[in-house]
PDB file of C-alpha atoms and ligand atoms in Angstrom:
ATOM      1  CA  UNK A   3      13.985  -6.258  -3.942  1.00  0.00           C
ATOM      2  CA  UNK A   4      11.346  -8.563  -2.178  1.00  0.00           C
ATOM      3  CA  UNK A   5       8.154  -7.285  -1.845  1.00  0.00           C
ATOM      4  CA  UNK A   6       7.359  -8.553   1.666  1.00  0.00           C
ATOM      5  CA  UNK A   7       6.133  -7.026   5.042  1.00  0.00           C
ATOM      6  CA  UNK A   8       4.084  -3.940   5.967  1.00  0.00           C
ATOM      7  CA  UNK A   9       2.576  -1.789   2.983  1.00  0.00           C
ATOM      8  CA  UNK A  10       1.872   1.726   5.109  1.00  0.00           C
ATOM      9  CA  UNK A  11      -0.325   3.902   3.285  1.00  0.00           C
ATOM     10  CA  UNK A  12      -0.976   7.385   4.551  1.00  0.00           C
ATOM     11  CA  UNK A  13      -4.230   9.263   4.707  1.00  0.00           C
ATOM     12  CA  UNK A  14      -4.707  12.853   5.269  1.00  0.00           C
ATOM     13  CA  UNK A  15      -7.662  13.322   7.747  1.00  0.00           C
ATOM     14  CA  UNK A  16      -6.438  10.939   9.764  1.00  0.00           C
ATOM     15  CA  UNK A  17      -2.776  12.367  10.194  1.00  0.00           C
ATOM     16  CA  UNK A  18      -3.840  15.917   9.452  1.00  0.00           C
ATOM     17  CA  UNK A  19      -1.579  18.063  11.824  1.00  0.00           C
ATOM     18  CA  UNK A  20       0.912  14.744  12.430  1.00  0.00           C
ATOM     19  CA  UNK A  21       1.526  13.873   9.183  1.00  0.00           C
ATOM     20  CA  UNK A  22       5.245  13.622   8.797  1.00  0.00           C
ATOM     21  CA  UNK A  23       6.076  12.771  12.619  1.00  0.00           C
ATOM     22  CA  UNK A  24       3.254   9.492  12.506  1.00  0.00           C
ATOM     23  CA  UNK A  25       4.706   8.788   8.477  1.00  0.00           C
ATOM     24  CA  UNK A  26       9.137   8.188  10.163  1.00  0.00           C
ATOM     25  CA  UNK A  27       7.369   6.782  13.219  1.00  0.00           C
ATOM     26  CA  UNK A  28       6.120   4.055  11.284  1.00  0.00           C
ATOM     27  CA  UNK A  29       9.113   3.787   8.442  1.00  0.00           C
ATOM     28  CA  UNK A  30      11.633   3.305  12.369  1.00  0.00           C
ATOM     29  CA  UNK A  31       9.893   0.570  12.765  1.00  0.00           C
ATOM     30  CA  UNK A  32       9.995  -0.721   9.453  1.00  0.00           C
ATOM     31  CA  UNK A  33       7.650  -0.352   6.594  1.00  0.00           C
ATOM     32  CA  UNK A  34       8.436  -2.229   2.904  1.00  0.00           C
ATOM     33  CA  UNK A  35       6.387   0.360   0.470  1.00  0.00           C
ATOM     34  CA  UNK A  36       5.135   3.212   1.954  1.00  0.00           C
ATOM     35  CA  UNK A  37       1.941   4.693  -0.383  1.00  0.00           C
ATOM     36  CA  UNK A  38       0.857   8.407  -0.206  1.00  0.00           C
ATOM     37  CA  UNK A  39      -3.066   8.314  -0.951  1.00  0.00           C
ATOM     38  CA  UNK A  40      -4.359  11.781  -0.644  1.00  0.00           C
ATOM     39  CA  UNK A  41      -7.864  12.126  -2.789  1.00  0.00           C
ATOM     40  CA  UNK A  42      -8.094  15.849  -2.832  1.00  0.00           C
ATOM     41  CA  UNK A  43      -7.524  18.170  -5.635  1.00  0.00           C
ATOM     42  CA  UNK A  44      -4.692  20.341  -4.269  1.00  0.00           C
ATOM     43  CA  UNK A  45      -1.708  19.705  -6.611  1.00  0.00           C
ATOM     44  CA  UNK A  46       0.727  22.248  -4.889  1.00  0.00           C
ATOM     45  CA  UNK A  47       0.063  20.524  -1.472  1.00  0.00           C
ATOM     46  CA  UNK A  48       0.222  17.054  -2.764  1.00  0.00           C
ATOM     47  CA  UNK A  49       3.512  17.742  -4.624  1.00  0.00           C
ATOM     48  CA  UNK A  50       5.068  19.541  -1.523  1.00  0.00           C
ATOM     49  CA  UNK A  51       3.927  16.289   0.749  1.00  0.00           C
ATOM     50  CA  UNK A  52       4.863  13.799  -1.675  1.00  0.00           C
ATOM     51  CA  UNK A  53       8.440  15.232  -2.133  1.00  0.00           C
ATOM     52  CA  UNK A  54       8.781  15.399   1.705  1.00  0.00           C
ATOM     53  CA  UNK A  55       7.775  11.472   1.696  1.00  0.00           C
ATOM     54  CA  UNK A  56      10.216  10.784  -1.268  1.00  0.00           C
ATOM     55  CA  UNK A  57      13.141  12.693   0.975  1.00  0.00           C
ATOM     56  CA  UNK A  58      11.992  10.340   3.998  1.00  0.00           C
ATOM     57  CA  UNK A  59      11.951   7.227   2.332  1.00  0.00           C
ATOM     58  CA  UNK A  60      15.540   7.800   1.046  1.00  0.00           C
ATOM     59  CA  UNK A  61      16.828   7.923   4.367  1.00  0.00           C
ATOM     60  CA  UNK A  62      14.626   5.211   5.549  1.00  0.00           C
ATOM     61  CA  UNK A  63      15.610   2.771   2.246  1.00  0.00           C
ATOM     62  CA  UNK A  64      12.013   2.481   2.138  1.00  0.00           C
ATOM     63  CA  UNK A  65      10.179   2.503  -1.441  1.00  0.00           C
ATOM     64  CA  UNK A  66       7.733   5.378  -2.228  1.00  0.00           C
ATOM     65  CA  UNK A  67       4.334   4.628  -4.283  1.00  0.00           C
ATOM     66  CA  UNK A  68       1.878   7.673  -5.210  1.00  0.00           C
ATOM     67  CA  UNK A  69      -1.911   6.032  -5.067  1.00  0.00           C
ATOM     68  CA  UNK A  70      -3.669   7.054  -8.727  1.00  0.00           C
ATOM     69  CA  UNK A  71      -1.152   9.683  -9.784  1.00  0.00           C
ATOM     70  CA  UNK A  72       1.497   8.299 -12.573  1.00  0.00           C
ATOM     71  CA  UNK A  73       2.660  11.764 -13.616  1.00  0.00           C
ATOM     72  CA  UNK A  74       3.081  12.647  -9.642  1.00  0.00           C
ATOM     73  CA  UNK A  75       5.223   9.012  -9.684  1.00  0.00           C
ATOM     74  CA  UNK A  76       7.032   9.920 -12.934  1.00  0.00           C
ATOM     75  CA  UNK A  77       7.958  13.385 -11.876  1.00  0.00           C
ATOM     76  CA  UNK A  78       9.474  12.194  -8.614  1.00  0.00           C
ATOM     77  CA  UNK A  79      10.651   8.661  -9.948  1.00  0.00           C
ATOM     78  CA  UNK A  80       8.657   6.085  -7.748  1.00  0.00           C
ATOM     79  CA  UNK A  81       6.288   3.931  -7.986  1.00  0.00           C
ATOM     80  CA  UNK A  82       1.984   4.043  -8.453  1.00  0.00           C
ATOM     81  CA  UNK A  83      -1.026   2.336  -7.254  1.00  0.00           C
ATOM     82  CA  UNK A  84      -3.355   1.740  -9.801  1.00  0.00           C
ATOM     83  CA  UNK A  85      -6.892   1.109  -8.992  1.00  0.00           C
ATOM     84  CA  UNK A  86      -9.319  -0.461 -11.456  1.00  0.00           C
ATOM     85  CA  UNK A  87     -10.904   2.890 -12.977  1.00  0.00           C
ATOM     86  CA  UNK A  88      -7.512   4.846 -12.648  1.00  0.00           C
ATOM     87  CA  UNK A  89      -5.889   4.021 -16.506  1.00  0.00           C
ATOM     88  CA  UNK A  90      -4.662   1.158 -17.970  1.00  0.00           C
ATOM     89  CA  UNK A  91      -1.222  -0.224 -16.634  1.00  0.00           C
ATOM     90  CA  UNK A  92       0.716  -0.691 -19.681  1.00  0.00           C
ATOM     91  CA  UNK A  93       0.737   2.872 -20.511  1.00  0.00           C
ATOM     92  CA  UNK A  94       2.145   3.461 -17.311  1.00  0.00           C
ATOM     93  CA  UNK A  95       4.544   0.875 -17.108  1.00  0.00           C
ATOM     94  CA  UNK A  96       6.131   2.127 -20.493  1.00  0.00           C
ATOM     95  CA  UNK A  97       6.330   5.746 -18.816  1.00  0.00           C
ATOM     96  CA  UNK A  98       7.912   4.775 -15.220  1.00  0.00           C
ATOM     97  CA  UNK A  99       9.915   1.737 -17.257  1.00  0.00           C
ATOM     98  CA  UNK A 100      10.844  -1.894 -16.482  1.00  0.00           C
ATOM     99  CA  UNK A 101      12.191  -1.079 -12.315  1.00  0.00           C
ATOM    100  CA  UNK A 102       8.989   0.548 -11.353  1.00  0.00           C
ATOM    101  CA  UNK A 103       6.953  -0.975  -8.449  1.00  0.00           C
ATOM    102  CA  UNK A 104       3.159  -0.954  -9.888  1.00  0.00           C
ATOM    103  CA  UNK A 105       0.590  -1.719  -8.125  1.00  0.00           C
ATOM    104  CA  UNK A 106      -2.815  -3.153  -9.424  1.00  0.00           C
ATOM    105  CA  UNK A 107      -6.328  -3.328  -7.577  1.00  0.00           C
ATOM    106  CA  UNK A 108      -7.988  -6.946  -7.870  1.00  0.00           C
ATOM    107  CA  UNK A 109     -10.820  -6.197  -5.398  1.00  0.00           C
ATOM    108  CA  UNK A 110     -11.684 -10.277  -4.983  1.00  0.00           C
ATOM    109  CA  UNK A 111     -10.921 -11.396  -8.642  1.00  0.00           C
ATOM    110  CA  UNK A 112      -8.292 -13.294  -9.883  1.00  0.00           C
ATOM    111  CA  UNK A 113      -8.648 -13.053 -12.964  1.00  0.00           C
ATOM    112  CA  UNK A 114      -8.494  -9.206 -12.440  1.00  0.00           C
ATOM    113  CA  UNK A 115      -4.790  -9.939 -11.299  1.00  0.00           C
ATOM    114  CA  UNK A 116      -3.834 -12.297 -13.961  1.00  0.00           C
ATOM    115  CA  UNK A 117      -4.441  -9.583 -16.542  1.00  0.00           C
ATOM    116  CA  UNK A 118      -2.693  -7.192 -13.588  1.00  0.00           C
ATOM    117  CA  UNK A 119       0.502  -9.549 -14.238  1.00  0.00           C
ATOM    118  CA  UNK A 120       0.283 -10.112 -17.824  1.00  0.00           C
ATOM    119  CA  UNK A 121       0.662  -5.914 -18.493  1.00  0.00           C
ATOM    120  CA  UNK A 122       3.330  -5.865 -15.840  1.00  0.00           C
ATOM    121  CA  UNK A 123       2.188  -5.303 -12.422  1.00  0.00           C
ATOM    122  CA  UNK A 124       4.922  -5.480  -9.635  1.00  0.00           C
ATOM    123  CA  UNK A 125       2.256  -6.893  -6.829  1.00  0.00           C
ATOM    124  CA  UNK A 126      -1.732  -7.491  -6.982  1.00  0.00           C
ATOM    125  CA  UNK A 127      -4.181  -6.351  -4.195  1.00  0.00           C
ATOM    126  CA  UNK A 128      -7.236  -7.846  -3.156  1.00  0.00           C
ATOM    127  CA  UNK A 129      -9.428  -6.464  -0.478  1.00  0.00           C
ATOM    128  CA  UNK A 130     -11.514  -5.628   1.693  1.00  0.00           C
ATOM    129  CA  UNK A 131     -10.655  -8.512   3.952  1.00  0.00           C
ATOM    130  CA  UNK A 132     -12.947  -6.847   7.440  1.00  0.00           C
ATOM    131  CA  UNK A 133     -14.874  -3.870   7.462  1.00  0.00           C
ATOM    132  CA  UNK A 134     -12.800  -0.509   7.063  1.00  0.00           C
ATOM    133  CA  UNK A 135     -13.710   3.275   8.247  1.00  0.00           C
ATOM    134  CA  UNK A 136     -10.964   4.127   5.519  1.00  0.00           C
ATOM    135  CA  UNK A 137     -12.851   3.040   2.801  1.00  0.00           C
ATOM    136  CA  UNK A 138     -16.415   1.324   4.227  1.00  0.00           C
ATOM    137  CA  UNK A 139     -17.885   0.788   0.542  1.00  0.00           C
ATOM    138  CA  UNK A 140     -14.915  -1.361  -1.080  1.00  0.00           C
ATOM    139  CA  UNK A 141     -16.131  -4.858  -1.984  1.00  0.00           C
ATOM    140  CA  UNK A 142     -15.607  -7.495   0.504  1.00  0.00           C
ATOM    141  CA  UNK A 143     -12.895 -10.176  -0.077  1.00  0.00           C
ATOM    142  CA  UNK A 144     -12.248 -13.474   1.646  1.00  0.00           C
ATOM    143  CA  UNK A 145      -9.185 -16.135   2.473  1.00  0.00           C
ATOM    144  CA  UNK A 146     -10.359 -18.482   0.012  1.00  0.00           C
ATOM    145  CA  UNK A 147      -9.848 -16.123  -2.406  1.00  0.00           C
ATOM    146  CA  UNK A 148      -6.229 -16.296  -1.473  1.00  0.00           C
ATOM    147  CA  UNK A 149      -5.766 -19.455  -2.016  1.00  0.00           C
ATOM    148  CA  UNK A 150      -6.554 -19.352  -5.199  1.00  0.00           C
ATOM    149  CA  UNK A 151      -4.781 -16.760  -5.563  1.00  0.00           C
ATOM    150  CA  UNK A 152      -1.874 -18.060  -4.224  1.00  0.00           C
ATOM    151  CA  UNK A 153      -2.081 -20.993  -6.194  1.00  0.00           C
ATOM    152  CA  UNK A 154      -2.289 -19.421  -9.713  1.00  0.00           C
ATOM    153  CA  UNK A 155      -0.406 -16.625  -9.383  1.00  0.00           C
ATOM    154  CA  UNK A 156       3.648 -16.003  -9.360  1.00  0.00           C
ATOM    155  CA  UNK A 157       3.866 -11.689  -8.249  1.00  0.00           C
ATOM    156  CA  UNK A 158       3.869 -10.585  -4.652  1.00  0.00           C
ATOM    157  CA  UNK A 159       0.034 -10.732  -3.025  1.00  0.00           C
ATOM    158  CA  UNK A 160      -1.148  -7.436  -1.015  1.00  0.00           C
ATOM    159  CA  UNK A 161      -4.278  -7.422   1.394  1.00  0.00           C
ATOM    160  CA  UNK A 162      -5.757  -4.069   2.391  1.00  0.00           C
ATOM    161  CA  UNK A 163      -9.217  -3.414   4.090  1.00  0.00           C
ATOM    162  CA  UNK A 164      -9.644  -2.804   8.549  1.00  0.00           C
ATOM    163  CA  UNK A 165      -6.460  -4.841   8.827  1.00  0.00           C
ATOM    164  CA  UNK A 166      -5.317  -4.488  12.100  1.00  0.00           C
ATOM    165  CA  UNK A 167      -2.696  -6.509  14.636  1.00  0.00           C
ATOM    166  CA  UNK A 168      -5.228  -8.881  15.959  1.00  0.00           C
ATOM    167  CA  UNK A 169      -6.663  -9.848  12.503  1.00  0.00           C
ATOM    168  CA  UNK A 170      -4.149 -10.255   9.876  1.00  0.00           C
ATOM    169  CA  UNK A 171      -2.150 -12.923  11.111  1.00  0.00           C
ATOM    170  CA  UNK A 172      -4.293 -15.606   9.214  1.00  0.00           C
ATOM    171  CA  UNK A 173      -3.523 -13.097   5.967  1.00  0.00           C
ATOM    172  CA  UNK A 174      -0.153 -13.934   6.434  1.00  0.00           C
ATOM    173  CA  UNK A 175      -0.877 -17.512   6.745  1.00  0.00           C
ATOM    174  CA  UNK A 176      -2.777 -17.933   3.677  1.00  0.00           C
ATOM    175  CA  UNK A 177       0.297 -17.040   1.155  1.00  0.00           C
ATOM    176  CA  UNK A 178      -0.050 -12.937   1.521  1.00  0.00           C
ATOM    177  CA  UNK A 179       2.841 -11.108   1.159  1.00  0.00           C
ATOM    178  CA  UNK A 180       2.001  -7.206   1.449  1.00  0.00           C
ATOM    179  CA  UNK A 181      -0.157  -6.163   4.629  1.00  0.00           C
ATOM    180  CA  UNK A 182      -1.532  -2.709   3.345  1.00  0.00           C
ATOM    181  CA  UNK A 183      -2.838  -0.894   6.982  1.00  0.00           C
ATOM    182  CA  UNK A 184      -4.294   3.075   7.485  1.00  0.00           C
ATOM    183  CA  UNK A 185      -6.191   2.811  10.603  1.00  0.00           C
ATOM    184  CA  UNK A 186      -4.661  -0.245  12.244  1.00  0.00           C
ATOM    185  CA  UNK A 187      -1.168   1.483  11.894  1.00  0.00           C
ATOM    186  CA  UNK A 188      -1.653   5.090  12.171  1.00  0.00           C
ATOM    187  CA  UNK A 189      -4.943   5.403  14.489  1.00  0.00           C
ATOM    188  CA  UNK A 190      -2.484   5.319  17.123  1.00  0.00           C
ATOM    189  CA  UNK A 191      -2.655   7.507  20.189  1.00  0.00           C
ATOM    190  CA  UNK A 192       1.572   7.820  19.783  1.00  0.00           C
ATOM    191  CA  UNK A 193       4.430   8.017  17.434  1.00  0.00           C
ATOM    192  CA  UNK A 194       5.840   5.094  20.186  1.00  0.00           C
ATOM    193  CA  UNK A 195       2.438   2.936  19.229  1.00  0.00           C
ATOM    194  CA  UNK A 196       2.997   3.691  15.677  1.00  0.00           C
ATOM    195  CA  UNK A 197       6.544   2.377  15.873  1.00  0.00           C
ATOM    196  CA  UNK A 198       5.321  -0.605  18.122  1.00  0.00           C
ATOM    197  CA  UNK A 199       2.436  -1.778  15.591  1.00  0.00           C
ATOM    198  CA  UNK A 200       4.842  -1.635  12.564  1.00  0.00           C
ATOM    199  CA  UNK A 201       7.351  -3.486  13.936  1.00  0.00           C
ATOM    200  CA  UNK A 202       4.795  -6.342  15.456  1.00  0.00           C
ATOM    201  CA  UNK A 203       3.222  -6.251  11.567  1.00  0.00           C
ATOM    202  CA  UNK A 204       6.924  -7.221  10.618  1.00  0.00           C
ATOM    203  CA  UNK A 205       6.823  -9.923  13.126  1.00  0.00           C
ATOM    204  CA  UNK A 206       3.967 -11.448  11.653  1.00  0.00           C
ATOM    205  CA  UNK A 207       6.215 -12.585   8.656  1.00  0.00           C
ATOM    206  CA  UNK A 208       8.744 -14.260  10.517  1.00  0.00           C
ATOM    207  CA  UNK A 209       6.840 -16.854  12.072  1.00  0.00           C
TER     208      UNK A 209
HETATM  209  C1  LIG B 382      -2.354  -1.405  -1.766  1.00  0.00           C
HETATM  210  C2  LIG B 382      -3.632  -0.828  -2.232  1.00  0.00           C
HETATM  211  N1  LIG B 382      -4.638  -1.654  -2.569  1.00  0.00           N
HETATM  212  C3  LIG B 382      -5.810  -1.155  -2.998  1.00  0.00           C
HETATM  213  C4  LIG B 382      -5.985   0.204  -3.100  1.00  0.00           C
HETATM  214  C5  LIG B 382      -7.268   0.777  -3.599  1.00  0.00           C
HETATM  215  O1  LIG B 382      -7.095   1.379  -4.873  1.00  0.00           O
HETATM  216  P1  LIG B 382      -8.379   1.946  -5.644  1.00  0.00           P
HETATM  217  O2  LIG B 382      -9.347   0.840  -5.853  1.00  0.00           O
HETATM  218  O3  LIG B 382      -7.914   2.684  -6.822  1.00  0.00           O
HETATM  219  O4  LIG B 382      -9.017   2.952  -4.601  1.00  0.00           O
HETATM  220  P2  LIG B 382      -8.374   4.310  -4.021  1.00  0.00           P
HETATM  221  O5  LIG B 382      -7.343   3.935  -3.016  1.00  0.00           O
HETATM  222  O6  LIG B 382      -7.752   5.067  -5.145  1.00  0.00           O
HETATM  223  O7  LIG B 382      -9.524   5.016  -3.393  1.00  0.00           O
HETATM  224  C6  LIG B 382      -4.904   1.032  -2.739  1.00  0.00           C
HETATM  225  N2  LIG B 382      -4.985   2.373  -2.807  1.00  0.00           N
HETATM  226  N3  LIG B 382      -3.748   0.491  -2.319  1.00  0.00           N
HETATM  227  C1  3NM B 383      -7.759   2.294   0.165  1.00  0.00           C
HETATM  228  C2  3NM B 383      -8.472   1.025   0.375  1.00  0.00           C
HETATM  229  N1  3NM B 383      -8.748   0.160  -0.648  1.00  0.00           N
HETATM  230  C3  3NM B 383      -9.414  -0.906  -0.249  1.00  0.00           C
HETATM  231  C4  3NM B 383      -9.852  -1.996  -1.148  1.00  0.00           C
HETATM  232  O1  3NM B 383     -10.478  -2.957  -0.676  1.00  0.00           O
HETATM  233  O2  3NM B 383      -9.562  -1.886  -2.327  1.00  0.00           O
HETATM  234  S1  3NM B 383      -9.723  -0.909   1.420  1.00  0.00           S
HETATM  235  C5  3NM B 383      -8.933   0.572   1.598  1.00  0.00           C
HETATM  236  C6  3NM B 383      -8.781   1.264   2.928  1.00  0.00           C
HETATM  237  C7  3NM B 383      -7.653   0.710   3.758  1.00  0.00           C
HETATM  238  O3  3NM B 383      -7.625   1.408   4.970  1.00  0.00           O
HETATM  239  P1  3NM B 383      -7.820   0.689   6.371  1.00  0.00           P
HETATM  240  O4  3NM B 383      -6.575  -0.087   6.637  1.00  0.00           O
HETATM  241  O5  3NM B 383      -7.971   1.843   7.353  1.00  0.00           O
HETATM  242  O6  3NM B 383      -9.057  -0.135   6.312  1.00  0.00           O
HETATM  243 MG1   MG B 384      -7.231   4.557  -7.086  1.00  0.00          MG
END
């Protein structure tokens, strides 16, 4: 499968009350992984949400990803987000096996993602490309970076960090692959907005 297009990842203030209608509003209008980042402690309510995603993405043929949680991705076979203090990869690979979509944090290193590739990560992320409310302290990453990037490395390329409509197109136009979007998808007023902005992210890698 080709690892291209919107990268939707949910967040639980933000759709607290919402979370389920604004989650198959976006996957209508298309979404290639959909991630389920929740950083609270509450394993019952975590398990219960990220089973209800796992059902949705089946219908939608959309791929699931649990952010930090392997066991969570092992029990409900799909795929994890790894950040750079959340395990090693290999360990992880050998427990979700060869099909699993892994995802590694690069912040704004490449050599972070060619060690990401070498223990068998499905795509690399680097971020934060423009200031975020999501996560306001991640390190800042720019679109030279990508070009490097792009140039030494052979995996699918996310971006992630206050990516909205009217900045990622250059993203796209500097070799990335994955646009990974909270705020600029999901701060919508609408379910119809949601829908809109996913399917105008698609558009973005068409041109
Ligand atoms: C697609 C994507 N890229 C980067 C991150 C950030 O991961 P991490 O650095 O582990 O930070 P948290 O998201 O766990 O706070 C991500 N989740 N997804
Ligand atoms: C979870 C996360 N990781 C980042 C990184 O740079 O590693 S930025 C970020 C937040 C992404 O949300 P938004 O699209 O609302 O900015
Ligand atoms: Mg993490």
């Amino acid at each position: 499968m080709k690892l291209r297009g919107l990268y939707a990842i949910t967040d639980s203030q933000l759709l607290a009350g919402k979370f389920l209608s604004y989650v198959e509003a976006a996957l209508e209008g298309g979404v290639t992984l959909l991630q389920y980042r929740d950083k609270s402690t509450d394993e019952a309510r975590r398990l219960r949400e990220a089973e209800a995603l796992r059902d949705l993405c089946e219908r939608y043929k959309t791929q699931l990803i649990i952010n930090d949680d392997a066991e969570l991705a092992a029990r409900l076979n799909v795929g994890v987000h790894l950040g750079q203090t959340d395990g090693p990869l290999m360990p992880v690979r050998a427990l979700l096996g060869r099909q699993a979509i892994i995802g590694s944090t690069c912040h704004a290193q490449v050599e972070l993602a060619e060690q990401a590739a070498k223990e068998g990560a499905s795509y690399v992320a680097f971020g934060r490309f423009f200031n975020s409310n999501t996560k306001p302290g991640a390190p800042a990453c720019s679109l030279e970076l990508l070009d490097q990037a792009r140039s030494k490395l052979h995996l699918p390329i996310c971006a992630i960090g206050g990516i909205t409509l009217d900045n990622a197109a250059p993203l796209v136009a500097h070799g990335v692959d994955l646009l990974a979007v909270v705020q600029g998808l999901f701060g919508a007023e609408s379910t119809a907005e949601v829908t809109r902005r996913a399917r105008a992210f698609n558009e973005l890698f068409k041109s």
